[in-house]
PDB file of C-alpha atoms in Angstrom:
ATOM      1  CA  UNK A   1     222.204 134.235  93.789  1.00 96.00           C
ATOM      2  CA  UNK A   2     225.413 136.108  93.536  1.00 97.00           C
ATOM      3  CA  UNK A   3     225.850 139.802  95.309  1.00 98.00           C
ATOM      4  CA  UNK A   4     229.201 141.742  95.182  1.00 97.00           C
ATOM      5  CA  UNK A   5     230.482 142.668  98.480  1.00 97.00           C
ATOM      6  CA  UNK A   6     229.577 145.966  98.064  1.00 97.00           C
ATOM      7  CA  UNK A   7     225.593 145.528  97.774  1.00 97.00           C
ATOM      8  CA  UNK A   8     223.175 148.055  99.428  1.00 97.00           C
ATOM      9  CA  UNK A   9     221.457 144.897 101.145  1.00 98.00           C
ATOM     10  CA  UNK A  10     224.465 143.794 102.524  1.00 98.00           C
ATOM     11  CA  UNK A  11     225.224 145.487 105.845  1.00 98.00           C
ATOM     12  CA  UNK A  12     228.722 146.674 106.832  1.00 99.00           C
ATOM     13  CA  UNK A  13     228.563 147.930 111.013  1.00 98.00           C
ATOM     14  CA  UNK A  14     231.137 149.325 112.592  1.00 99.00           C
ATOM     15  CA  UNK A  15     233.179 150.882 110.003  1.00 99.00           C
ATOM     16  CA  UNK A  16     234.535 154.208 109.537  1.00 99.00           C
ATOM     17  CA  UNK A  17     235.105 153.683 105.973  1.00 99.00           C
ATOM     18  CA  UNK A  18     235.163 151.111 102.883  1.00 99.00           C
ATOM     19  CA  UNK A  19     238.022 150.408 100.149  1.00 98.00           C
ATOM     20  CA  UNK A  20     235.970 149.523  97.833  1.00 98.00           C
ATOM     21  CA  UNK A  21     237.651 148.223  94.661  1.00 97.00           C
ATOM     22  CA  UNK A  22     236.784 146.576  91.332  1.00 95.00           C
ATOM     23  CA  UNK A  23     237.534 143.158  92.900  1.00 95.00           C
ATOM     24  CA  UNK A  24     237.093 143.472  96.513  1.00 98.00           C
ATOM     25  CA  UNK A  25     235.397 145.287  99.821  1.00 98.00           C
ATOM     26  CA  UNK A  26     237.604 146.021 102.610  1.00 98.00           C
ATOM     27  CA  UNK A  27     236.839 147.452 105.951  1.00 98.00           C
ATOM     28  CA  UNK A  28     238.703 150.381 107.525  1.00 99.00           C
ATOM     29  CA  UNK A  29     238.318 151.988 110.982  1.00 99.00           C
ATOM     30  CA  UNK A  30     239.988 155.286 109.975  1.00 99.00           C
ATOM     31  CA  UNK A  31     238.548 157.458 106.714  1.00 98.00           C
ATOM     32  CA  UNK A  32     240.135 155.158 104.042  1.00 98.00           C
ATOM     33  CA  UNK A  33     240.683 157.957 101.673  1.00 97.00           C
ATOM     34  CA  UNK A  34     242.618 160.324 104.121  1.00 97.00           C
ATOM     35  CA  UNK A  35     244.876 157.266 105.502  1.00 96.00           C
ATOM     36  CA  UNK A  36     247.540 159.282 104.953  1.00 95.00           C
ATOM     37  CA  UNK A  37     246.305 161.462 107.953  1.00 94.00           C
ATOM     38  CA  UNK A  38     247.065 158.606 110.173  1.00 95.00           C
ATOM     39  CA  UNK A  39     250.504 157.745 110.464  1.00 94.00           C
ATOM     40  CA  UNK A  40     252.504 155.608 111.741  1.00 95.00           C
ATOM     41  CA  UNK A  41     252.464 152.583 109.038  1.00 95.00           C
ATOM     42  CA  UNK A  42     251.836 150.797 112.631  1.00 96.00           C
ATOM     43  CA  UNK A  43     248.865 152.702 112.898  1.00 96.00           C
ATOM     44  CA  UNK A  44     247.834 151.654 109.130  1.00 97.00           C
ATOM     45  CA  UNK A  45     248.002 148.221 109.980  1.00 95.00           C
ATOM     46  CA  UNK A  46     246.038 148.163 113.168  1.00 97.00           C
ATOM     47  CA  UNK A  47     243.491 150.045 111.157  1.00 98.00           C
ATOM     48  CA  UNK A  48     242.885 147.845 108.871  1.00 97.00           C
ATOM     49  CA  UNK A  49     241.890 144.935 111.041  1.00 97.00           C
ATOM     50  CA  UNK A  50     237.964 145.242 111.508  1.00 98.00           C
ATOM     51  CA  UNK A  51     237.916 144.901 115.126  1.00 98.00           C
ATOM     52  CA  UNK A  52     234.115 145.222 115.602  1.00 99.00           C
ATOM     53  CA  UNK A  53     233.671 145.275 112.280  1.00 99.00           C
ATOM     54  CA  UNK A  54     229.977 142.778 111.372  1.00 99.00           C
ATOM     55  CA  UNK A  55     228.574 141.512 108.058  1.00 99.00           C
ATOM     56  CA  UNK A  56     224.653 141.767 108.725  1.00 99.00           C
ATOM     57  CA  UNK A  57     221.590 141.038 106.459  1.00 99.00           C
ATOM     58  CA  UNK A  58     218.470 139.657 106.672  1.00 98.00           C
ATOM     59  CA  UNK A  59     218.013 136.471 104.407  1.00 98.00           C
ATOM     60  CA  UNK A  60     216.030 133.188 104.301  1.00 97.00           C
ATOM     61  CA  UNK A  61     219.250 131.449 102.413  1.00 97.00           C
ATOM     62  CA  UNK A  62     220.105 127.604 103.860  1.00 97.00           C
ATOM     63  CA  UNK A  63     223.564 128.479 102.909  1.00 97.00           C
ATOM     64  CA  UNK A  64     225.637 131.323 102.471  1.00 98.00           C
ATOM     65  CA  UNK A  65     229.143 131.207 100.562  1.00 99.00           C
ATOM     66  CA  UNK A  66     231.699 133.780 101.095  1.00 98.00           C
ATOM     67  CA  UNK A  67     234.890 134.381  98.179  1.00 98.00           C
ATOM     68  CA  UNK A  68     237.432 136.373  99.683  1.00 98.00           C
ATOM     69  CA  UNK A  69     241.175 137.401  99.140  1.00 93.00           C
ATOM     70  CA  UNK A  70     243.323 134.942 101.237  1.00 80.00           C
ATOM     71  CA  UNK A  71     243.774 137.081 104.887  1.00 76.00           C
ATOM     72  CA  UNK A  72     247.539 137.193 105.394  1.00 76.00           C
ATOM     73  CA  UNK A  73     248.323 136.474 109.329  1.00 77.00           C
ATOM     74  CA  UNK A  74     250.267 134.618 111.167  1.00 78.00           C
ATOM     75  CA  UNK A  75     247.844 134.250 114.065  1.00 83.00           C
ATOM     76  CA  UNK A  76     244.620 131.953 113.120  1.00 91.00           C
ATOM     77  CA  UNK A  77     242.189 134.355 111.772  1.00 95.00           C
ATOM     78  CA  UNK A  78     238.224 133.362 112.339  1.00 97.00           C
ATOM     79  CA  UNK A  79     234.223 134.483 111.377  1.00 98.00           C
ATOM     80  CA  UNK A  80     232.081 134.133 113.938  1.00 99.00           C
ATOM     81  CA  UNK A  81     228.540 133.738 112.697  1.00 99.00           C
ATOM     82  CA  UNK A  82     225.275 134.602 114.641  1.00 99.00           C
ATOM     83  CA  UNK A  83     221.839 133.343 113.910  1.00 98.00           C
ATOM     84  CA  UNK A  84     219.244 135.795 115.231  1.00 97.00           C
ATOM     85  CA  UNK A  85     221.348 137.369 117.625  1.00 96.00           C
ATOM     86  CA  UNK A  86     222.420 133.574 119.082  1.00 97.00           C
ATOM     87  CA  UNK A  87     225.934 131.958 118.486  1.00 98.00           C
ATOM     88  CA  UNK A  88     226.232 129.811 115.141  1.00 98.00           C
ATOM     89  CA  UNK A  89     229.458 128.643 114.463  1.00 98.00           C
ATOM     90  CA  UNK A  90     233.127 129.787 113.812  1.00 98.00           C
ATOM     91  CA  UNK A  91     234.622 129.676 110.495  1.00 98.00           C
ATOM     92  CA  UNK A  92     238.637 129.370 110.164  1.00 96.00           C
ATOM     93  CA  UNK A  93     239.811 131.537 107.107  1.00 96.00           C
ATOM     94  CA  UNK A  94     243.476 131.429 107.730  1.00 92.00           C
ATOM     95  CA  UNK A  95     244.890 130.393 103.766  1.00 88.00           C
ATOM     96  CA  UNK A  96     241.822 130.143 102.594  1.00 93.00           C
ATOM     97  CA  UNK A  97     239.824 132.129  99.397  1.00 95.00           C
ATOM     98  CA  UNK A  98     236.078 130.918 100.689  1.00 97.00           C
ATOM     99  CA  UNK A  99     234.124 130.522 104.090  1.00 98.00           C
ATOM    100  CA  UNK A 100     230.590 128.678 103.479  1.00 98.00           C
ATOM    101  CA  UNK A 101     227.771 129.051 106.032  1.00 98.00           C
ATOM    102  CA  UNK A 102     225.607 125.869 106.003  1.00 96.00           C
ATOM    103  CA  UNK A 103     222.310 124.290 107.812  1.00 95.00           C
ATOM    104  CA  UNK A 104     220.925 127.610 108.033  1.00 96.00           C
ATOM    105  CA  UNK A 105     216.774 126.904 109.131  1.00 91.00           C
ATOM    106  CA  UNK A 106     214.093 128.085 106.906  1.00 80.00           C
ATOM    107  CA  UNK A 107     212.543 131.323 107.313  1.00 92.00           C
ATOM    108  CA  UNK A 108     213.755 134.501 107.297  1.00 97.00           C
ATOM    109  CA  UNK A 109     216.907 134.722 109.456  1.00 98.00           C
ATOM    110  CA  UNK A 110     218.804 137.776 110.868  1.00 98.00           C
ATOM    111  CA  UNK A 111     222.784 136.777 110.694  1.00 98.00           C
ATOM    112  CA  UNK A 112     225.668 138.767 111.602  1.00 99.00           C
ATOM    113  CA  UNK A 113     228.868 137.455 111.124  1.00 99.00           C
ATOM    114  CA  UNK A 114     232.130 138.969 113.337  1.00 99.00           C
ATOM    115  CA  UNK A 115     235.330 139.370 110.939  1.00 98.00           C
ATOM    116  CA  UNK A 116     238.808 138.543 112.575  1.00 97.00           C
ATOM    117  CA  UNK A 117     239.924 141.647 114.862  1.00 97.00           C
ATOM    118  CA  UNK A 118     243.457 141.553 113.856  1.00 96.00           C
ATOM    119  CA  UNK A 119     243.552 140.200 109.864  1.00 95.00           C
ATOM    120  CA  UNK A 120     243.020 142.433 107.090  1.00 96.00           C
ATOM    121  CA  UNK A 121     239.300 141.030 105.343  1.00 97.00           C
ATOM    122  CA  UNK A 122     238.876 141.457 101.675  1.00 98.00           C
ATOM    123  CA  UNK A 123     235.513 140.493 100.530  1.00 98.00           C
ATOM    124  CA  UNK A 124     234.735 139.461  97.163  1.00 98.00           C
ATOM    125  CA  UNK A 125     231.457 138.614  96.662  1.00 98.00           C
ATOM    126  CA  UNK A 126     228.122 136.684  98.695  1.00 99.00           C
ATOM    127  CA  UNK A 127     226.481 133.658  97.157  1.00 98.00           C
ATOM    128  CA  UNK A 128     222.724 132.783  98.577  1.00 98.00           C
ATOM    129  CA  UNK A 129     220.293 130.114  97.442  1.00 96.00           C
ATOM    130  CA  UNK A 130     218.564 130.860  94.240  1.00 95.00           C
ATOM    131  CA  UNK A 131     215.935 133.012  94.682  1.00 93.00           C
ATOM    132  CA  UNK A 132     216.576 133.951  98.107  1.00 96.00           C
ATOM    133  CA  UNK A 133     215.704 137.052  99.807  1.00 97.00           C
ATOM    134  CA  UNK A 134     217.980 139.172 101.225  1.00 98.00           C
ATOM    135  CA  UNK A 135     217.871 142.508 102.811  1.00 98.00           C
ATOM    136  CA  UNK A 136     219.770 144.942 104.626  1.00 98.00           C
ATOM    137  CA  UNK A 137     220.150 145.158 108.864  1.00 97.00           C
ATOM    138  CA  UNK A 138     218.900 148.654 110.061  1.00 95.00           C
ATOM    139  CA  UNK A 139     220.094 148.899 113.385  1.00 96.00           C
ATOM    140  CA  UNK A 140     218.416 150.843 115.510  1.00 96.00           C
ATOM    141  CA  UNK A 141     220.005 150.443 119.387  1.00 98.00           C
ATOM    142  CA  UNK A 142     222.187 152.567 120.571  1.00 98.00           C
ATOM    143  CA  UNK A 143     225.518 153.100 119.375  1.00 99.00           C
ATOM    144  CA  UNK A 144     228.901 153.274 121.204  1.00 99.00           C
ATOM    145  CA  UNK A 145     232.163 154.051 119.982  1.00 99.00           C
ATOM    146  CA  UNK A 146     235.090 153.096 122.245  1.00 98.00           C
ATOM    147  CA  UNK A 147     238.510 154.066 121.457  1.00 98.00           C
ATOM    148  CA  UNK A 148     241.800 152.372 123.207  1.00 97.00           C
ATOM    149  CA  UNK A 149     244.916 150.445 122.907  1.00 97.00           C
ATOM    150  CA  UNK A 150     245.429 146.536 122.152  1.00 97.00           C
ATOM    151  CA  UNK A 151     243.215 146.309 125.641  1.00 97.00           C
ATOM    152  CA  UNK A 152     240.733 147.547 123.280  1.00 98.00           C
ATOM    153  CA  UNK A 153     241.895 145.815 120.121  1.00 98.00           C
ATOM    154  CA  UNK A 154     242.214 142.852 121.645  1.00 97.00           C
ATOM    155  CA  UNK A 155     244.282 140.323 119.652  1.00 96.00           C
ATOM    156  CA  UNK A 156     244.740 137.279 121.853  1.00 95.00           C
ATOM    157  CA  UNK A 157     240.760 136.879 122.302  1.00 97.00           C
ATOM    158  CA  UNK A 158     240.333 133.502 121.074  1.00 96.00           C
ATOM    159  CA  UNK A 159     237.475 134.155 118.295  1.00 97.00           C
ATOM    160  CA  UNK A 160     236.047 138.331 117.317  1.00 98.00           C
ATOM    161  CA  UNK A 161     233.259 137.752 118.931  1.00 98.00           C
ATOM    162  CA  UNK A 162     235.240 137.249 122.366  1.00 98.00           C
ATOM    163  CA  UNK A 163     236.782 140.797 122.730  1.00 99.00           C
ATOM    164  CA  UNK A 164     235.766 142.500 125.725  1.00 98.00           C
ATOM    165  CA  UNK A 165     234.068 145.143 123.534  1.00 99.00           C
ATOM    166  CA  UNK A 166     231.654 142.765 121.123  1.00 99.00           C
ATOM    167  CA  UNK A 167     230.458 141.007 124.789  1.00 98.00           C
ATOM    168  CA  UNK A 168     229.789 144.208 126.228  1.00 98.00           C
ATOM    169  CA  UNK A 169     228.202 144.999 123.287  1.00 98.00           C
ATOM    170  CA  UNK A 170     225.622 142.429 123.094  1.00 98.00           C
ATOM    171  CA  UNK A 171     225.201 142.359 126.322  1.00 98.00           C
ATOM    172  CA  UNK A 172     224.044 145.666 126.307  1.00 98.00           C
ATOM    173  CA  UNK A 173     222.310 145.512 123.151  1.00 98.00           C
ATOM    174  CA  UNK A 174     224.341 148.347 121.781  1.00 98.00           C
ATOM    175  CA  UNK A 175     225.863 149.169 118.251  1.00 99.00           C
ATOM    176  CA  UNK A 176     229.770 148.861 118.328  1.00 99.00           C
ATOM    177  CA  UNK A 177     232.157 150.693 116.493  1.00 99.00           C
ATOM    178  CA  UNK A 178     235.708 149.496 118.097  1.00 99.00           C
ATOM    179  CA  UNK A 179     238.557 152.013 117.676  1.00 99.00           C
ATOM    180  CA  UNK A 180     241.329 149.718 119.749  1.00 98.00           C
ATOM    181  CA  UNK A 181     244.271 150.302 117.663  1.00 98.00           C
ATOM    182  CA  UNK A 182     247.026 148.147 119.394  1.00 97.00           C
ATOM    183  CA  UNK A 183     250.035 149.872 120.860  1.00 95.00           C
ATOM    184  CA  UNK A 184     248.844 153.200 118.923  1.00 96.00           C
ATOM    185  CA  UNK A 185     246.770 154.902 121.259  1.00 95.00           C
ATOM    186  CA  UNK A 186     248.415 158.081 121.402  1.00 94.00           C
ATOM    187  CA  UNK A 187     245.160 160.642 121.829  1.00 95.00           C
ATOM    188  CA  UNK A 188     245.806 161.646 118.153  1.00 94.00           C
ATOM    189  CA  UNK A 189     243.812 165.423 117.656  1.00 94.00           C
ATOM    190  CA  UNK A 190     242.500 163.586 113.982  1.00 95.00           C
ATOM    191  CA  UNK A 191     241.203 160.377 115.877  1.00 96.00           C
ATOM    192  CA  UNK A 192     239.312 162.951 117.860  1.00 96.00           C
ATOM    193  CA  UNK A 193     237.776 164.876 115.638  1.00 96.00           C
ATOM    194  CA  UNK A 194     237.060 161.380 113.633  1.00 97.00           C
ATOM    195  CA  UNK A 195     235.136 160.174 116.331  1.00 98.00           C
ATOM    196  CA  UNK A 196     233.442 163.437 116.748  1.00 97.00           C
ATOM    197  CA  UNK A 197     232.163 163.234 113.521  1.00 97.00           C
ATOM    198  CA  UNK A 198     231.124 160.320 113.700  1.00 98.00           C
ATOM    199  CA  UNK A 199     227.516 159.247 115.325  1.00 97.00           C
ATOM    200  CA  UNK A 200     227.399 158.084 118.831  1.00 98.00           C
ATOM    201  CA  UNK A 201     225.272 157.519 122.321  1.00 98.00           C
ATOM    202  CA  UNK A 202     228.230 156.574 124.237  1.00 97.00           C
ATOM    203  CA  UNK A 203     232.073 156.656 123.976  1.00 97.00           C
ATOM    204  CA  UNK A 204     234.366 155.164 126.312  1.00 97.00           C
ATOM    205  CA  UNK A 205     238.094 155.963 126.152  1.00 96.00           C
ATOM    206  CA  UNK A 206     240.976 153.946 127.866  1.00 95.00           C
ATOM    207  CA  UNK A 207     244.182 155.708 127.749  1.00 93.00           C
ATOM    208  CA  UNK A 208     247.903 155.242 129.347  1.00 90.00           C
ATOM    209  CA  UNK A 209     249.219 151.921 128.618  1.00 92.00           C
ATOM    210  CA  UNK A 210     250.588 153.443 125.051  1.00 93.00           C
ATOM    211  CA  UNK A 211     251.559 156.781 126.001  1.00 91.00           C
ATOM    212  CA  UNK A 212     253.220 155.523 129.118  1.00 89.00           C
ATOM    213  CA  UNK A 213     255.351 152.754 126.977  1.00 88.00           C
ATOM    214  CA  UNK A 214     256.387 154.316 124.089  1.00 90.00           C
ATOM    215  CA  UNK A 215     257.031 158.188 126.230  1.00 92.00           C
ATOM    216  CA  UNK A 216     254.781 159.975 123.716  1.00 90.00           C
ATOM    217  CA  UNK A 217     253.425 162.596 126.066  1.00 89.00           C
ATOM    218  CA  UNK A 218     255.143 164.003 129.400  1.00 90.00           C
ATOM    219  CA  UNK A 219     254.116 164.163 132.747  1.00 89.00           C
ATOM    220  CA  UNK A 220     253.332 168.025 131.579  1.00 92.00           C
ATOM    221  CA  UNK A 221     251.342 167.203 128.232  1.00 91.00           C
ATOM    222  CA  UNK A 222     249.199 164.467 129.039  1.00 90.00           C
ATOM    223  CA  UNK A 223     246.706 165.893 131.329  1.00 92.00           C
ATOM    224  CA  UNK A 224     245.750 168.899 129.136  1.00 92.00           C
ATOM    225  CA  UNK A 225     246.301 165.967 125.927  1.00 89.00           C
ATOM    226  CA  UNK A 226     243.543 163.947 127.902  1.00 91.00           C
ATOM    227  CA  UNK A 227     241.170 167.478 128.016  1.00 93.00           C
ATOM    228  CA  UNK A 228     241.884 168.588 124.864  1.00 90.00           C
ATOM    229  CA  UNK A 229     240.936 164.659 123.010  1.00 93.00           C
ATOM    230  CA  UNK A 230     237.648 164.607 125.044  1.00 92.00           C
ATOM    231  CA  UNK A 231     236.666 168.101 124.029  1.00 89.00           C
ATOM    232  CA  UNK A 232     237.393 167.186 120.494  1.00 84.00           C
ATOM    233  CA  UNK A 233     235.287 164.138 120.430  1.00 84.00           C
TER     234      UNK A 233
END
């Protein structure tokens, strides 16, 4: 069984937006359509890595095959699968055009599968055993958007499932939505007003490190910066 990577049944958590083209899926974590909004190109970039970003569905498939666009990175770029909320296995993707998923038990499983926090992911399609079910992940805990610098983007975790953020949130049982955009945390008025409109429990912001380094703000303008992002979100 065949699905395109932009089926209803196939779950796509925490996103702010698809690109969804006649070949591909690809996640954003700014509005896709209003990119434009978000300059630098740096920004762009760190925007398109899905950071957070989960493949989740409900299937009783032994095997799951993944065709996607070959990431371009020069770090190692990895899928970390779960199995009913417990650790499966890591999948390199670095130059390659498929991942496959294998040995999955019988039954109806939960999986949720962590794409690489700092590699563009295009996804072309999902291949199940014939017949298979498969249905979407409703996720109903809480969810938590937390919005940072590459503290919060975290490229030099090991594996996507070993940022600081997707630990916390599993440990917590929370819904992430990761808005660590490395060295472009700037307290942007349109990143606030992005995460205001968008739902949330909890949001945690970690500020400094970018404004301090690259002298965006003053002494004078940061403070009432600081007020005026929180009031916005």
């Amino acid at each position: 069984m065949i699905v395109k990577a932009n089926d209803p049944r196939i779950s796509w958590q925490g996103i702010i937006s698809l690109e969804v083209t006649e070949s591909f899926v690809k996640p954003w974590r700014i509005p896709f359509k209003d990119r434009e909004l978000f300059p630098p190109k740096e920004m762009l970039e760190r925007a398109s890595a899905p950071a957070g970003v989960r493949l989740s569905f409900h299937t009783d498939s032994t095997f799951i095959l993944g065709k996607i666009e070959n990431p371009k990175s020069e770090d190692p770029a990895f899928l970390d699968v779960f199995c009913n909320g417990v650790f499966f296995e890591s999948i390199l993707i670095s130059n390659a055009n498929e991942f496959q998923v294998r040995n999955l038990s019988g039954g109806e499983n939960f999986i949720e599968i962590w794409l690489p926090q700092f590699t563009e992911f295009r996804l072309k399609s999902l291949t199940f055993d014939k017949n298979s079910s498969l249905r979407p992940f409703v996720d109903d805990r809480p969810k938590w958007i937390t919005y940072g610098s590459s503290i919060t983007h975290c490229k030099t975790a090991e594996k996507p499932s070993l940022t600081w953020p997707s630990i916390v949130s599993r440990e917590h049982g929370m819904n992430l939505t990761c808005l660590g955009y490395a060295g472009n945390c700037h307290l942007e008025p349109n990143l606030a007003m992005m995460i205001r409109d968008t739902p949330a429990d909890f949001i945690s912001i970690k500020l400094g490190i970018n404004v301090h380094n690259h002298a965006s703000m003053s002494v004078r303008t940061f403070m009432p910066g600081v007020v005026g992002f929180v009031n916005y979100s």
